[in-house]
Amino acid sequence: MQEAALLLFLLGAMSAGEALHLIRLPATSNVAENSSPGTSVHKFSVNLSASLSPVMPGFPLIINTSPLTEAFNVNCLSGTEFEVVTTGKEQLDFETGPNVFDLQIYVKDDVGVTDLQILTVQVTDVNEPPQFLGNLAKGLDLYIVEGANPGFSYQVEAFDPEDTSQNIPLSYFLISPSKSFGMSANGTLFSTTGFDFEAGHNSYHLTVEVRDSQGLRASTWLRVNIVNINDEIPRFTSPTRMYVIPEELGPGTIVANITAEDPDSEGLTSFLLYSITTVNSYFMINQLTGTIQVAHRLDRDAGELRQNPAISLEVLVKDRPVGGQENRMQITFLVKDINDNPATCTKFTFSIVVPERAAKGTLLLDLDTVCFDDDSEAPNSQCNFTEPSGVGSRRRFSQDPAGSGKMVLIGDLDYENPSNLAAGNKYSVTIQVQDVAPPYYKSKYPFDLYNIYIYVLTSPENEFPLVFDQPSYVFDVSEISPARARIGQVQAADKDFPQSSTVYSISTGGASPQYPSIFWINPQTGELQLVTKVDYETTPTYILSIQATNHEDTSSVTVTVNVLEENDEKPICIPNSYFLAIPVDLKVGTNIQNFKLMCTDRDSSPRSFRYSIGPGNVNGHFTFSPNAGSNITHLVLATRFDYPGGLDKTWDYKLLVYITDDNLLSGRKKAEALVETGTVTLSISVIPHPTTIVITTPRPRITYQIRRKNVYSPSAWYVPFVITLGSTLLLVLLVALIIQLAKAIHRHCPCKTGKHKKPLVKKGEMKSTKREVVVQTIQMSTVFDGEATDPVTGAKYEFNSRTGARKWKGSLMQMSNWKESSRQGAAASSAVSAGGTGPPRSTDKEGDGLSGQAQAADAGPGSRNDDDGKPGTPKNRDPALKSRASPKPHPGK
């Protein structure tokens, strides 16, 4: 308040005596809690200044509140009348919120004159009814599972805004009466009965009321939903338990439709699944629709159905794949027999030879012994026979009794009878076998098999020989005729009656080295056919001997078959395949490696050849000269290679050459005549320009330069052979050098034996003894192809990159700088050697010396003893290097 008074004082001073001020402020006003937005709190007015300047738009306004709130705002009633109202942005709660608010109201006119006053607003307490907690105030859905036991269902909770300590109890009532629910005074909702969703009562609407101690009340609603669960078994609705079906229904035929319903389907995602639990192979059921279909052929006349035509099945229905409720039902299918099998016989053709003087009434054949019907029940299993029919059989043959299948002779078969001669003494009788019951099936086989053919022959006497209709035959056949092609026909006949059947065969001729028989003759008709194709160039003419026999006589005839020449041979060229390697800069028009093709064709002229290159001739680099009119042609480079320009990218060519024998034919004749084509395969590899490869092999502190020249093409066949052979020889040479190196080390290095266990110097003298190494160079006759610098001495030396041998380059005077510095040590070493003690053994590791052999020699010549313990003699060493001392070992080498 002191700050507000100070602010008022400052504003008054700034107004310089102007009279603008707020009327009826400061003041104190009351407002009820939970007032609605727009409730009037306090009215005030503004006294304008002497200049009568109006209040600026937007003024007066509340510039500050204590405590901070947005619950109040200033509304304009007129130019000078205003009121403070509630905004509704914040709820005014006497019990939980602030009860007193100080509002600073600020006003300003157009000339800048201002005034500031304080309005104190006090929130008054109003008795409020109870309120339900949370979503319960707007109503609530409850869910109870069907079948649940009566008892507790839900706890209703409310509170009294006036009772901040929650010590005064509230009373709860169930307004809407219900036989299934009740409520205690403390708000406990309980069920009084069990619930069954399928009974139809699946939802209850309840009204709950709460009252405080002063009688104020509030109400809300509860909707109790009964949750359906899967507690009912499915029920079959299809009444049929016995199904009668005919046999031979096709697979997939629907024979029954099993239906069921699920009482729990309402409110649940439910579907029924059907299955057949009985093991059977005849029926299957759709697990979703329950339709039963035929899965396998139903044959009443075979297998287990012939003995027992009833099939019993157990159908299972479930309301979910796993668990859930299920039900079972037994059904039976009775398979009825139908007349689906025709009468059949084990034999349909009979041949009977009857003596010409056979008596009438003679039983010729009994068909009832070979014919039957496979149907399982009569009359479907019964059959009969029709009367004999056929040319000349009407008055000669019959059945006795009719339809019995017993055929008897009723006429005269005398051979000399003119009517029998007219019939040829050979009779063809046809009898049909059929069912007795409809639909009178005659056969389930292709037509003609339901007929029974009976051939009756009269025995004749042989009086005339068998004779061909020509003394000899000559036939022509093209050499391109396919197998089974007709060549011609021979015929032989016998004047005897009846003329018996003649059988033809090839007795001699018609053989080749590849086939024992090139020709085949129809034994009944005498038609001559090819077994395989014939070749004019191999055999132009065949002489055959064909024999005919009628089981009584035999006759032979000569048949000459002339083979007609055709163009059926492909050109054959030498070589048939070849590999060529050519340089990339080969000149155009060059005959590649003098390669040529020599072609032959047994049925074409050498001038009939025409040459062409098929797939593989990329960019047309290759051609043949001449390309037609000769049986010899050369392979020529037609265009140059252009690999740098990017035109060519292929280095290996696979050419397929076609040789066709149609060069002498005109365009019209080519379309009509036979043309043969041969092929040749050529592999051509283009060799690029030789290249030089310099390989530098880095070694520690030494540079090796190895120069090799590639003179071979990587695509040539001999390259891997040469590389393998050279690698083998180098490996053998390396092994030999290692063996020589081991021998040299064994000869020049001291060995640890029992004789040298005594120390060479006294204790305490080792520290002052200098270790010296005498250098010995072994000269080898070899080729040195590399050069390097010794990192210790700075002298240059040459080395062999393959064997590792090394030598100093130039005069030994290059080493004078480090020789002088080590002469005194060499003299001392010589003195020790003269005394018989020998130099101390070197313990230095192998360093960056000249080479493997040189390093072994540098280990100390003159320091090795012979077998007798005497010092070695250096007679085989270079005198110029006799007293040379080696440089000190480089540290870390």
mmCIF file of C-alpha atoms in Angstrom, residues 29-32 35-44 72-73 75 77 82-87 119 121:
data_model
loop_
_atom_site.group_PDB
_atom_site.id
_atom_site.type_symbol
_atom_site.label_atom_id
_atom_site.label_comp_id
_atom_site.label_asym_id
_atom_site.label_seq_id
_atom_site.Cartn_x
_atom_site.Cartn_y
_atom_site.Cartn_z
ATOM 1 C CA SER A 29 -16.496 -4.613 -3.010
ATOM 2 C CA ASN A 30 -17.759 -8.167 -2.558
ATOM 3 C CA VAL A 31 -18.381 -10.903 -5.147
ATOM 4 C CA ALA A 32 -19.827 -14.377 -4.595
ATOM 5 C CA SER A 35 -19.830 -16.162 -10.103
ATOM 6 C CA SER A 36 -20.565 -16.450 -13.791
ATOM 7 C CA PRO A 37 -18.594 -14.402 -16.340
ATOM 8 C CA GLY A 38 -19.774 -10.775 -16.606
ATOM 9 C CA THR A 39 -20.945 -10.465 -12.968
ATOM 10 C CA SER A 40 -20.701 -6.821 -11.830
ATOM 11 C CA VAL A 41 -18.221 -6.302 -8.985
ATOM 12 C CA HIS A 42 -17.937 -2.474 -8.618
ATOM 13 C CA LYS A 43 -18.967 0.646 -10.550
ATOM 14 C CA PHE A 44 -16.933 3.846 -10.705
ATOM 15 C CA PHE A 72 -11.510 -9.314 -13.403
ATOM 16 C CA ASN A 73 -11.781 -6.778 -16.190
ATOM 17 C CA ASN A 75 -16.064 -2.586 -18.926
ATOM 18 C CA LEU A 77 -20.643 1.911 -19.506
ATOM 19 C CA PHE A 82 -17.186 2.142 -15.866
ATOM 20 C CA GLU A 83 -17.594 -1.078 -13.924
ATOM 21 C CA VAL A 84 -15.382 -4.002 -12.835
ATOM 22 C CA VAL A 85 -16.795 -7.409 -13.865
ATOM 23 C CA THR A 86 -15.685 -11.058 -13.655
ATOM 24 C CA THR A 87 -14.115 -12.615 -16.769
ATOM 25 C CA LEU A 119 -10.160 -1.531 -5.676
ATOM 26 C CA VAL A 121 -12.455 -7.261 -4.037
#
